[in-house]
PDB file of C-alpha atoms in Angstrom:
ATOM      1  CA  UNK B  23     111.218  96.409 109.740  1.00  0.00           C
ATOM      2  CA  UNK B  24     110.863 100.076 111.202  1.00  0.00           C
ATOM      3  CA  UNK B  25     112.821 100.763 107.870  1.00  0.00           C
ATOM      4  CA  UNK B  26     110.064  99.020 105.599  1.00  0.00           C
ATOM      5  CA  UNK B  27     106.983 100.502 107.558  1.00  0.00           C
ATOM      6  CA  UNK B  28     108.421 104.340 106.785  1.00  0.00           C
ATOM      7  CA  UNK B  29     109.002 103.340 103.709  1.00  0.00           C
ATOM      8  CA  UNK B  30     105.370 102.558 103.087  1.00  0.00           C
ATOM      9  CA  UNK B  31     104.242 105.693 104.756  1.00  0.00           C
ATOM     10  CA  UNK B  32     105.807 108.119 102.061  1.00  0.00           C
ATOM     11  CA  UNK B  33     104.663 105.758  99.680  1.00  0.00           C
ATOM     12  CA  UNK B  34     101.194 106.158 100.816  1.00  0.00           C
ATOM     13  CA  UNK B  35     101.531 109.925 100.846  1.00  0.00           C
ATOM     14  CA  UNK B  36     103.230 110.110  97.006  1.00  0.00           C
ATOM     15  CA  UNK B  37     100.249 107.957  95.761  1.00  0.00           C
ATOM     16  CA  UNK B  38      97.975 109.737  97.082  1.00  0.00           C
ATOM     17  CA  UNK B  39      99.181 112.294  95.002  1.00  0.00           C
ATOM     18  CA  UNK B  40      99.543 110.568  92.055  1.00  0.00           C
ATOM     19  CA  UNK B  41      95.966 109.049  92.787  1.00  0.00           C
ATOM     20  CA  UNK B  42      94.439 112.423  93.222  1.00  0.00           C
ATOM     21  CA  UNK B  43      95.950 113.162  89.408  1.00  0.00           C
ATOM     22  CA  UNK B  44      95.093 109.946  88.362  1.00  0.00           C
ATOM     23  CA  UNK B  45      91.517 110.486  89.064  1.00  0.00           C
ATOM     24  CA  UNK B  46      91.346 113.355  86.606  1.00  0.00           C
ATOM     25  CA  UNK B  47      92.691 111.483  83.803  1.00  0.00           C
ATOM     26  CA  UNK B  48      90.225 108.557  84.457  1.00  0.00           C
ATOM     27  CA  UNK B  49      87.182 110.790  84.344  1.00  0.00           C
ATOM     28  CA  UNK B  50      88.357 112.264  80.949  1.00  0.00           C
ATOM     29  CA  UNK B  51      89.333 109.537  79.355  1.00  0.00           C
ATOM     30  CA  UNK B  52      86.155 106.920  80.352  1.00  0.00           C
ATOM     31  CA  UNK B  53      83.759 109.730  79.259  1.00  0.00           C
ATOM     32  CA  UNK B  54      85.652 110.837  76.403  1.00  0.00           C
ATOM     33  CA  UNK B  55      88.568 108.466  75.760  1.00  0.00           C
ATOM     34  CA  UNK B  56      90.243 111.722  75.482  1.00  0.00           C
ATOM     35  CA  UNK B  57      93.634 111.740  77.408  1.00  0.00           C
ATOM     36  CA  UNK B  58      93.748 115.549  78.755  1.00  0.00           C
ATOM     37  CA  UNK B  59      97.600 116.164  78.298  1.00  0.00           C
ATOM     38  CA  UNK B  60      97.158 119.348  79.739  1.00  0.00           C
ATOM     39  CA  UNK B  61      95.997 117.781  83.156  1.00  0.00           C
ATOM     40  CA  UNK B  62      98.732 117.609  85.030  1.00  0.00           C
ATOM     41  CA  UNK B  63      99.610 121.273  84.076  1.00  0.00           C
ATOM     42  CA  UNK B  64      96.053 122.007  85.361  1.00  0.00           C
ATOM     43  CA  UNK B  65      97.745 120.645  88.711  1.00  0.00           C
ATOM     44  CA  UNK B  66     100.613 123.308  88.288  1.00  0.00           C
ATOM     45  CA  UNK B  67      98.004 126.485  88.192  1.00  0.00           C
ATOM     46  CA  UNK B  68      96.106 124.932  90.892  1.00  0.00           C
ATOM     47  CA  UNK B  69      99.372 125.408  92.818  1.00  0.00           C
ATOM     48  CA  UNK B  70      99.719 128.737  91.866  1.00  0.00           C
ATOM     49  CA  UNK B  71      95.908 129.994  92.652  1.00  0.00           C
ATOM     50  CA  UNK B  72      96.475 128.710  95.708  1.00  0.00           C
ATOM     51  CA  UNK B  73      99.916 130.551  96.808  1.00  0.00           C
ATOM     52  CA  UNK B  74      98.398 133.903  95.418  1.00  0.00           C
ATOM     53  CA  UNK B  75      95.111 133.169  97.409  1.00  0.00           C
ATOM     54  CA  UNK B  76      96.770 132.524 100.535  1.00  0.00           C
ATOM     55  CA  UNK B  77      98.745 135.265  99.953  1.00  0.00           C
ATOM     56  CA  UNK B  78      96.329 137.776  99.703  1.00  0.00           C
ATOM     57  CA  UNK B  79      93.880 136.174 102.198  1.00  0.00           C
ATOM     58  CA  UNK B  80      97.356 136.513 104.737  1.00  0.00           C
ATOM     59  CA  UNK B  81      98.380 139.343 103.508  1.00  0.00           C
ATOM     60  CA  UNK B  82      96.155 141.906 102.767  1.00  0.00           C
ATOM     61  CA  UNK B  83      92.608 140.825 103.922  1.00  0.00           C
ATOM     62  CA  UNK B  84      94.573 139.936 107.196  1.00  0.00           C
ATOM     63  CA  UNK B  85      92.833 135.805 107.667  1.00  0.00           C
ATOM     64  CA  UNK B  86      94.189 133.491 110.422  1.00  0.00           C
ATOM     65  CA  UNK B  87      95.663 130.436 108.735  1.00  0.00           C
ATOM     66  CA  UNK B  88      92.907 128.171 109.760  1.00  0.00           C
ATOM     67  CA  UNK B  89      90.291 130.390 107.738  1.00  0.00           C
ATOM     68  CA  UNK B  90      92.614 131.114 105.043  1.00  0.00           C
ATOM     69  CA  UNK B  91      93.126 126.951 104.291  1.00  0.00           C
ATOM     70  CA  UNK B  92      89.595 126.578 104.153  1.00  0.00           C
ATOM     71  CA  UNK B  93      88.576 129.109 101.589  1.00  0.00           C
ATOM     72  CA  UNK B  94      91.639 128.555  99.128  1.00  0.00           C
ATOM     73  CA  UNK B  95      90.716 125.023  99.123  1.00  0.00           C
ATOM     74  CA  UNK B  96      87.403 125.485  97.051  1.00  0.00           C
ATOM     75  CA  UNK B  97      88.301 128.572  95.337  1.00  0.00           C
ATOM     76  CA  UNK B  98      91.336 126.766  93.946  1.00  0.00           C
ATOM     77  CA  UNK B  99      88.988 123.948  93.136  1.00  0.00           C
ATOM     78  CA  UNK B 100      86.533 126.565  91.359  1.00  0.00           C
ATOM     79  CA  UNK B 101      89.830 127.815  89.797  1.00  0.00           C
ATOM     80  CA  UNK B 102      90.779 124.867  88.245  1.00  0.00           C
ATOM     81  CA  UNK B 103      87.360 123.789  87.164  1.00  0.00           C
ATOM     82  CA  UNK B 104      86.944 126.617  85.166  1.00  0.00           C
ATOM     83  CA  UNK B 105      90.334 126.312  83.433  1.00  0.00           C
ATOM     84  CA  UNK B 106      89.527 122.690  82.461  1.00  0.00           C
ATOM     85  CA  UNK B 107      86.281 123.789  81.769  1.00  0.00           C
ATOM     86  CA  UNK B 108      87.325 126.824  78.853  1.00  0.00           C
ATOM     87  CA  UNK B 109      89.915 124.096  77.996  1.00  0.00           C
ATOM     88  CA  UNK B 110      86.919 121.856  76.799  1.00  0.00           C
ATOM     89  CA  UNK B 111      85.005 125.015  75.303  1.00  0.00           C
ATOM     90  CA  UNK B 112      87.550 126.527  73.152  1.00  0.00           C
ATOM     91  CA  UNK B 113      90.122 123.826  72.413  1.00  0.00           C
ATOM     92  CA  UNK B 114      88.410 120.220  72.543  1.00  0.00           C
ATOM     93  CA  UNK B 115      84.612 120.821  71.713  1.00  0.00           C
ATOM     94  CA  UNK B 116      85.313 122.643  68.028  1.00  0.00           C
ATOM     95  CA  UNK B 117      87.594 119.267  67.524  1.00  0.00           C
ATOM     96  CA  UNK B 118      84.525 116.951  68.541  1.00  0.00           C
ATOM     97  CA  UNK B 119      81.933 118.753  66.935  1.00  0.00           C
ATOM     98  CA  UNK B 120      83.983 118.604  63.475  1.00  0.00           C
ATOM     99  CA  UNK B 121      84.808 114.946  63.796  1.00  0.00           C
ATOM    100  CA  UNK B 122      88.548 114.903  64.377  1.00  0.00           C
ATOM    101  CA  UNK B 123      90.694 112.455  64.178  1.00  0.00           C
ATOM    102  CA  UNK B 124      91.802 111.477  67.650  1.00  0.00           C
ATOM    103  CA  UNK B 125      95.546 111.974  66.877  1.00  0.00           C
ATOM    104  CA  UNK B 126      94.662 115.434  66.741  1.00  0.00           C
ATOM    105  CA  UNK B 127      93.017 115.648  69.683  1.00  0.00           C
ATOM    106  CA  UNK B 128      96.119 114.577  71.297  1.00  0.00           C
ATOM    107  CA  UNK B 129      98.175 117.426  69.985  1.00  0.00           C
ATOM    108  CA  UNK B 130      95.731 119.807  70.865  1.00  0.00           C
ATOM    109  CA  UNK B 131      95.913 118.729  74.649  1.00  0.00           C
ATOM    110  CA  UNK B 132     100.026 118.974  74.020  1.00  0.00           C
ATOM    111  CA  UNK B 133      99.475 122.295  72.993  1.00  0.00           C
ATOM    112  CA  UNK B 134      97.102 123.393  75.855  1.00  0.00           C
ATOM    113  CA  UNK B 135      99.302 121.867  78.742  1.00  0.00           C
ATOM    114  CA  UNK B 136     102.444 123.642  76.978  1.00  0.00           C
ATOM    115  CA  UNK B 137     100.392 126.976  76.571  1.00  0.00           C
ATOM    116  CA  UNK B 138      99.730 127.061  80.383  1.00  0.00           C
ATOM    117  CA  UNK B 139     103.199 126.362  81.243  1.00  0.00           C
ATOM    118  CA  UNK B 140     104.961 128.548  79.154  1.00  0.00           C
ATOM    119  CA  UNK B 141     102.339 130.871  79.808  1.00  0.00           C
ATOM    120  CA  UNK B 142     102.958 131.198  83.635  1.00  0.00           C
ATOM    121  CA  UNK B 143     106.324 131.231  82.649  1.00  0.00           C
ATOM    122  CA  UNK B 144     105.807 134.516  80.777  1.00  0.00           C
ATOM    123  CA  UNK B 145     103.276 136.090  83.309  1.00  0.00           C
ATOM    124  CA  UNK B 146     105.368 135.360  86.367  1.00  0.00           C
ATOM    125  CA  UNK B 147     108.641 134.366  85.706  1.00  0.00           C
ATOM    126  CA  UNK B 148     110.974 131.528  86.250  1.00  0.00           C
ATOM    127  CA  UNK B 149     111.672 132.156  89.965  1.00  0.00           C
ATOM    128  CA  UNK B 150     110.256 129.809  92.358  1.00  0.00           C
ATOM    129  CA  UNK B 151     107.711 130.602  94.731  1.00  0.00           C
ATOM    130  CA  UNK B 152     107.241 129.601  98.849  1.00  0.00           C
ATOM    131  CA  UNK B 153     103.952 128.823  99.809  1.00  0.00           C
ATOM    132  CA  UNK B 154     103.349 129.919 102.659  1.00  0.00           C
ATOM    133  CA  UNK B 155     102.894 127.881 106.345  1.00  0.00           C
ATOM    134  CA  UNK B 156      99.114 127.462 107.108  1.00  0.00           C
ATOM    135  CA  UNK B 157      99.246 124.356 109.082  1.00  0.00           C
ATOM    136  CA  UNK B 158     102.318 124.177 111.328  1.00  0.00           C
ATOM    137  CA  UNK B 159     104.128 120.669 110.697  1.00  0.00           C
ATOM    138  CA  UNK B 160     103.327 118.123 113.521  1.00  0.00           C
ATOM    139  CA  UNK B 161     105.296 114.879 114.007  1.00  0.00           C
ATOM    140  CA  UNK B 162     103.879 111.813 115.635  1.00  0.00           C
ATOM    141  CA  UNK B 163     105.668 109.238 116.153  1.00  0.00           C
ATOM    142  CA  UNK B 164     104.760 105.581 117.141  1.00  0.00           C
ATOM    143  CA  UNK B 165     106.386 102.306 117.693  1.00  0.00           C
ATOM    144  CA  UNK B 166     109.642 103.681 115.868  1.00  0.00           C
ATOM    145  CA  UNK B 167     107.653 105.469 113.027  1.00  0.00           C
ATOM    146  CA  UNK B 168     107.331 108.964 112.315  1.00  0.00           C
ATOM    147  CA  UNK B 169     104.284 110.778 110.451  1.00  0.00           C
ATOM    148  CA  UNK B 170     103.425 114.096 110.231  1.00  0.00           C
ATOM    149  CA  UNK B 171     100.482 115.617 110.217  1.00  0.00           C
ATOM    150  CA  UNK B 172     100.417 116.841 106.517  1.00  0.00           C
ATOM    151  CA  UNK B 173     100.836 113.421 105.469  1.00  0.00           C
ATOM    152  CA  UNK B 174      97.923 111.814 107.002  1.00  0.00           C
ATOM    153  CA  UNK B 175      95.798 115.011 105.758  1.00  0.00           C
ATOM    154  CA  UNK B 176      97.123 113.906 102.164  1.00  0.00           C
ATOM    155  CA  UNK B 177      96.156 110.565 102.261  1.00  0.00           C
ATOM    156  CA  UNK B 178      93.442 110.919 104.336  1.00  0.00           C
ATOM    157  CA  UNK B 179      92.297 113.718 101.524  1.00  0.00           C
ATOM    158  CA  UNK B 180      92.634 111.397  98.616  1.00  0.00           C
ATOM    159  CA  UNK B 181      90.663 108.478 100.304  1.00  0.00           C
ATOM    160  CA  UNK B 182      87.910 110.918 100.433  1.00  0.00           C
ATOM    161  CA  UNK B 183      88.030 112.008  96.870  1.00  0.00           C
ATOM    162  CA  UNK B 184      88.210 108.174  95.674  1.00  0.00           C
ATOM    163  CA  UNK B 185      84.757 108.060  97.895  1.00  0.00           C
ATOM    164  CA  UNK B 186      82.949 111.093  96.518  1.00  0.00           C
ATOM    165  CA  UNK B 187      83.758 110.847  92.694  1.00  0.00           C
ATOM    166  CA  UNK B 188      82.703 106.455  93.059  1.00  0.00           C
ATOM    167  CA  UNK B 189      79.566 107.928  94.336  1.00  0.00           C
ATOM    168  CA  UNK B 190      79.197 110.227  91.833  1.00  0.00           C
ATOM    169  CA  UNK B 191      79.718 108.250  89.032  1.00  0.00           C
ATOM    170  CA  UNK B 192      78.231 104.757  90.433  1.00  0.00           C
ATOM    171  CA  UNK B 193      75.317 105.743  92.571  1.00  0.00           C
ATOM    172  CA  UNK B 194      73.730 109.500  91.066  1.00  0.00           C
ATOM    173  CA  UNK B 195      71.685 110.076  87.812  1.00  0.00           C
ATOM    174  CA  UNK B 196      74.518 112.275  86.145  1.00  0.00           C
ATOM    175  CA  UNK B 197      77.120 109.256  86.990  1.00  0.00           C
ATOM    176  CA  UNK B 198      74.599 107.050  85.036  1.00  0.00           C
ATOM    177  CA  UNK B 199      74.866 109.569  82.217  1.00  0.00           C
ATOM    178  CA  UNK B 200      78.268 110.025  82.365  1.00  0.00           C
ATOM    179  CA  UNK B 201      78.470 106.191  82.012  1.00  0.00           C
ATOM    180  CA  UNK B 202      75.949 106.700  79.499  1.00  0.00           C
ATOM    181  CA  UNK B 203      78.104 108.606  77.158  1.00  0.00           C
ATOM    182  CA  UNK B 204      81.217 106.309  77.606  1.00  0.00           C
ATOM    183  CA  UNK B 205      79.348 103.352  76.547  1.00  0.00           C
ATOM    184  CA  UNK B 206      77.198 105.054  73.569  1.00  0.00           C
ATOM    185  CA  UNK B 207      78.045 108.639  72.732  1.00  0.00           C
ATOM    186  CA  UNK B 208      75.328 108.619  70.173  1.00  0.00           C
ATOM    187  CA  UNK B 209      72.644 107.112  71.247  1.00  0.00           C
ATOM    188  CA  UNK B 210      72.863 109.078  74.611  1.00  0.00           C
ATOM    189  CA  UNK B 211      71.071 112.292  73.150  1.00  0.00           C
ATOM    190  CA  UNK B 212      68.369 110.144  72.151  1.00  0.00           C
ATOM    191  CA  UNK B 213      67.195 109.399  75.755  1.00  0.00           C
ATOM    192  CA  UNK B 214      66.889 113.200  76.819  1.00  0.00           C
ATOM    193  CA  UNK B 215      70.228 113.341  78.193  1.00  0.00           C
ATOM    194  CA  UNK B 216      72.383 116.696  77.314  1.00  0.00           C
ATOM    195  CA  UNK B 217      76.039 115.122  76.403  1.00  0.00           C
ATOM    196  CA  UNK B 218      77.764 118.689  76.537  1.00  0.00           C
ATOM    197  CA  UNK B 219      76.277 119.438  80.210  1.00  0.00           C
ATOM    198  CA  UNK B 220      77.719 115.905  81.165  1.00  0.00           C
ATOM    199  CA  UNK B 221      81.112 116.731  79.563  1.00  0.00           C
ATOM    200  CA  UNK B 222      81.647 120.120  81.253  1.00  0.00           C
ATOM    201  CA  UNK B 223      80.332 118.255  84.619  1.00  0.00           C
ATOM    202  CA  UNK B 224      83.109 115.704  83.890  1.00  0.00           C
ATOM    203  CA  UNK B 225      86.113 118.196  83.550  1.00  0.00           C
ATOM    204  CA  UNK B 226      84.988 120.054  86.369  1.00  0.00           C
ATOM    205  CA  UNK B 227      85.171 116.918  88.451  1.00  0.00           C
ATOM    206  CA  UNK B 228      88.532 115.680  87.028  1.00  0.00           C
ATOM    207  CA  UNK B 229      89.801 119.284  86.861  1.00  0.00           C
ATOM    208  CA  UNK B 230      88.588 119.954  90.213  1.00  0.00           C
ATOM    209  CA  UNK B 231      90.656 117.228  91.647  1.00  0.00           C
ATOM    210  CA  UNK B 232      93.788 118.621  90.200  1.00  0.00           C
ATOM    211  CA  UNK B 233      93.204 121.560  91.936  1.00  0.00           C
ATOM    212  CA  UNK B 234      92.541 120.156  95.312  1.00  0.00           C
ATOM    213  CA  UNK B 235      95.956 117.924  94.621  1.00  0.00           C
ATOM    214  CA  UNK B 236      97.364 121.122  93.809  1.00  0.00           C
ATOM    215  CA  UNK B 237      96.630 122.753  97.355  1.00  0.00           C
ATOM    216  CA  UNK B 238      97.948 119.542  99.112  1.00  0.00           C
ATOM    217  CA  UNK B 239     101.382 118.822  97.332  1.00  0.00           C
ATOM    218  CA  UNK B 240     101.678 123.162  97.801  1.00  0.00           C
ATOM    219  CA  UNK B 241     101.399 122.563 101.378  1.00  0.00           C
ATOM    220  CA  UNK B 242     103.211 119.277 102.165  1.00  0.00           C
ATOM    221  CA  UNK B 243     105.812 120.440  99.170  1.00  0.00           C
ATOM    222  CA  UNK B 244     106.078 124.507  99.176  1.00  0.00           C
ATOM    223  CA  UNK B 245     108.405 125.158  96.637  1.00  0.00           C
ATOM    224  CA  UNK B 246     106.333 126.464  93.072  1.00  0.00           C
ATOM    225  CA  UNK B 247     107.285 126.488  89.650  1.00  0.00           C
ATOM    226  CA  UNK B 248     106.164 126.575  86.650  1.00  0.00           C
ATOM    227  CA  UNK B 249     106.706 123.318  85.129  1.00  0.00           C
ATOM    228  CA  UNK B 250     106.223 121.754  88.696  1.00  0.00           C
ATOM    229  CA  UNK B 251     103.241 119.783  86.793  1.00  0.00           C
ATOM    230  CA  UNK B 252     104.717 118.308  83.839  1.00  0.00           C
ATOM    231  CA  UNK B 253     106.486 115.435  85.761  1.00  0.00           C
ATOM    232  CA  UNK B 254     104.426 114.218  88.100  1.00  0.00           C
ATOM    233  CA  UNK B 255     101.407 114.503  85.676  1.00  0.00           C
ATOM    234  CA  UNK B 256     102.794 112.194  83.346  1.00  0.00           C
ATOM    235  CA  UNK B 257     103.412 109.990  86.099  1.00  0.00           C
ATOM    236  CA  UNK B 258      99.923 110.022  86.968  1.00  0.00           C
ATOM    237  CA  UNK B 259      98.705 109.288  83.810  1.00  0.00           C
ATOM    238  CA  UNK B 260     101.036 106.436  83.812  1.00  0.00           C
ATOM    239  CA  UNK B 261      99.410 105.402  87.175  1.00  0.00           C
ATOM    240  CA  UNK B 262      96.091 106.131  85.568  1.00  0.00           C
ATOM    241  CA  UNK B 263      97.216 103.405  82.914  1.00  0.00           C
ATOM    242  CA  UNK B 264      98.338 100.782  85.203  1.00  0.00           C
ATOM    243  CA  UNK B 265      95.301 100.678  86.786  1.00  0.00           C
ATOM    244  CA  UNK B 266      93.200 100.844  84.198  1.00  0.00           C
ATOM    245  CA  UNK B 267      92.394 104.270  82.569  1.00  0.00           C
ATOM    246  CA  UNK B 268      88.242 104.926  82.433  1.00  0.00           C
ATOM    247  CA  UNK B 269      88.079 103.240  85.832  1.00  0.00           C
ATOM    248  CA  UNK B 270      88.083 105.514  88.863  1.00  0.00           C
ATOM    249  CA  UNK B 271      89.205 102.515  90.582  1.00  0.00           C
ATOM    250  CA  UNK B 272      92.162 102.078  88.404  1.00  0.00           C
ATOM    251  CA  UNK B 273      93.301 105.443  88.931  1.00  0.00           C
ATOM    252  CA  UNK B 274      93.165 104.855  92.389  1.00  0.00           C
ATOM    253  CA  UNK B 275      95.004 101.611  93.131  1.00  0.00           C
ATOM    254  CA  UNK B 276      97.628 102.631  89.855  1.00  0.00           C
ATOM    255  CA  UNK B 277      98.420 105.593  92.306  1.00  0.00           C
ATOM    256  CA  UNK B 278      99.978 103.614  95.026  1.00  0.00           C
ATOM    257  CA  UNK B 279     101.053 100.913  93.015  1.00  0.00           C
ATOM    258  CA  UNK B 280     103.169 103.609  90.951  1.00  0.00           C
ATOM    259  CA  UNK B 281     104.310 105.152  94.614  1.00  0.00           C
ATOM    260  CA  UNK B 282     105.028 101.666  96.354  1.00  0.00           C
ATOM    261  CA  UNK B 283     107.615 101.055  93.615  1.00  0.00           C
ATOM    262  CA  UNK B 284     109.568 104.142  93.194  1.00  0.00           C
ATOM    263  CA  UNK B 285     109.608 104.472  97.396  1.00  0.00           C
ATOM    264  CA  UNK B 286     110.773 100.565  96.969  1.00  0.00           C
ATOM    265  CA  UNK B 287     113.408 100.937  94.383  1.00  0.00           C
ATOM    266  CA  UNK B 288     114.649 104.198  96.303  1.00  0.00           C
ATOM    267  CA  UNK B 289     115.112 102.407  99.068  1.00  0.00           C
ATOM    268  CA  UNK B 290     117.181  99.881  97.965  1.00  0.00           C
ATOM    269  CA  UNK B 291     119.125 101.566  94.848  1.00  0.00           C
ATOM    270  CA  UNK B 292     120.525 105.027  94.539  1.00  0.00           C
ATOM    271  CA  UNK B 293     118.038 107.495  94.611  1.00  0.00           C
ATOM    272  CA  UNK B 294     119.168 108.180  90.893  1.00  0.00           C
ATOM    273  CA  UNK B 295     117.757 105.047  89.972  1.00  0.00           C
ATOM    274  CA  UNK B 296     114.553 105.427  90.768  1.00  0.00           C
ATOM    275  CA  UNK B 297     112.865 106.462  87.778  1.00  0.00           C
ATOM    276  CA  UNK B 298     114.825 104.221  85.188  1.00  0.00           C
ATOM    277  CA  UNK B 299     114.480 100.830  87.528  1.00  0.00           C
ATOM    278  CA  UNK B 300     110.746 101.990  87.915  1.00  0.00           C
ATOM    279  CA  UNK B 301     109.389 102.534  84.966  1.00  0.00           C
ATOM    280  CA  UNK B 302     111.867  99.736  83.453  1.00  0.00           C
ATOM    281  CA  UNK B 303     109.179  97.357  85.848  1.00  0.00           C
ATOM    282  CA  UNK B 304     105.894  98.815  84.404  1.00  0.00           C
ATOM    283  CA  UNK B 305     107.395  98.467  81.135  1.00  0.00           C
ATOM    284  CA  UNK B 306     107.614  94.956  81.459  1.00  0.00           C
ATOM    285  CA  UNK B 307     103.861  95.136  83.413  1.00  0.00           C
ATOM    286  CA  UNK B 308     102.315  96.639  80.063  1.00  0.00           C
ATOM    287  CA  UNK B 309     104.112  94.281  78.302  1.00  0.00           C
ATOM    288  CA  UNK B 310     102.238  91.377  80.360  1.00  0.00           C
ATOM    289  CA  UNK B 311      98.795  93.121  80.760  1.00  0.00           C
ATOM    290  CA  UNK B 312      98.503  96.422  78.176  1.00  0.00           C
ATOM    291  CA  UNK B 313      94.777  97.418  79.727  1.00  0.00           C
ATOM    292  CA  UNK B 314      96.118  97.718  83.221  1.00  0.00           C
ATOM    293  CA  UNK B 315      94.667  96.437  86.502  1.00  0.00           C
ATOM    294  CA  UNK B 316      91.158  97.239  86.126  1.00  0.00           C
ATOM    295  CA  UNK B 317      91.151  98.258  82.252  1.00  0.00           C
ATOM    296  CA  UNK B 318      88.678  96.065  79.458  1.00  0.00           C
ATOM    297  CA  UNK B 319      90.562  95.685  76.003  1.00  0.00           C
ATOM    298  CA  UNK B 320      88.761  98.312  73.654  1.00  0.00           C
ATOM    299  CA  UNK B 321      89.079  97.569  69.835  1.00  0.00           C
ATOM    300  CA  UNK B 322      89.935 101.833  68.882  1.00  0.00           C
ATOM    301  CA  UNK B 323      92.498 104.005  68.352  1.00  0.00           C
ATOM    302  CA  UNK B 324      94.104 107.080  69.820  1.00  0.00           C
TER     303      UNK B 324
END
């Protein structure tokens, strides 16, 4: 039982992860139905801004830890927003404006996510960077459970986000517009309501979150590289499907969900079996229920 119960505590700490991901993708996609490829790359260089912030904050400026944590944590946000934000500028909004076909908005965000891998790649290198120790580990243990305290801050961190961005979106006037646009991009302008300003808003939110998942996986995780982001984003987007992509609470739940099983199947099966047993059992959930959890059958194309 011990077994079971630490089992579920990395579980809750790798969907959080993936949840914190997820919740990018969702925000995209239910304003846009635009699936931002390049996401989970945006995760990578949130990473990255944060090791060269805390860094130089350590380093040179000469911070204590505590201080140092709580300024790279929103200028990596910042960071991130405005990479996801000159994303939407220069390689989606020319594609909307001319009416393109979805398919190629797809490649595009391909080509964007690739761009910012390769292109660390070529800036800094191949070697892997150590973030550096700003919270010293802490172990608690309990009734034949151990937790540290990096994991809590994780989960606790992507409870809060799930709080924030279903405020945002369910209870503000730029949520209502945001909702606005995913149910009628066109007639939206026609009520006052500046779609583009909604938009950027949107991919600083989503892109935002990447970032702050960025900081936390650096921390609990500090090992950097440059295609540290193209896994574990597509595995976020997968949770963000099996919860239902375009709903925040989707993205949430498909987090976990997607953690509970791979934690599950490494428990009981080689650790090499993980992926294929995994995703061989949200194959076969698609299968059953294509929209996901949350998701509402929509009669498009990507």
């Amino acid at each position: 039982m011990e077994y079971f119960f630490q089992n579920v505590l990395n579980a809750l700490q790798w969907g959080s992860f993936y949840a914190l991901i997820a919740l990018g993708y969702t925000l995209v996609y239910g304003v846009l139905s635009l699936i931002n490829f390049a996401h989970g790359d945006i995760f990578m260089v949130g990473a990255y801004v944060a090791y060269f912030a805390a860094t130089m904050f350590l380093g040179e400026v000469g911070l204590g830890p505590g201080v140092t944590l709580a300024l790279i944590v929103p200028l990596t946000m910042l960071a991130t927003a405005c990479v996801g934000v000159a994303l939407e500028r220069i390689a989606y909004r020319p594609l909307r404006r001319k009416g393109a076909h979805r398919l190629y908005v797809v490649i595009t965000a391909l080509m964007c996510g690739l761009i910012l891998e390769n292109g660390n790649l070529a800036l800094l290198g191949a070697s892997r960077k150590s973030f550096p120790e700003l919270v010293p580990t802490t172990v608690y243990a309990f009734a034949g459970l151990s937790v540290t305290n990096l994991k809590l801050a994780v989960i606790a961190t992507a409870v809060a986000a799930f709080a924030v961005l279903h405020f945002i979106v369910t209870k503000t006037k730029i949520g209502l517009a945001m909702r606005g646009i995913a149910w009628d991009s066109f007639a939206i302008p026609l009520m006052g309501v500046p779609p583009d300003r909604i938009i950027v808003f949107t991919f600083i939110l989503g892109s935002g979150m990447a970032g702050l998942a960025g900081v936390m996986f650096a921390m609990a995780y500090p090992v950097l590289e440059p295609y540290m982001g193209a896994l574990i984003g597509w595995k976020a987007f997968i949770a963000a499907v099996i919860g239902g992509i375009g709903d925040i609470r989707g993205a949430f739940l498909g987090g976990f969900l997607l953690a509970f099983l791979e934690i599950g199947v490494a428990a009981v099966f080689p650790s090499t079996m993980r992926d294929l047993i995994a995703f061989s059992v949200l194959l076969v959930f698609m299968w059953q229920r294509p929209t996901g959890v949350f998701g509402v059958a929509r009669n498009q194309k990507i």
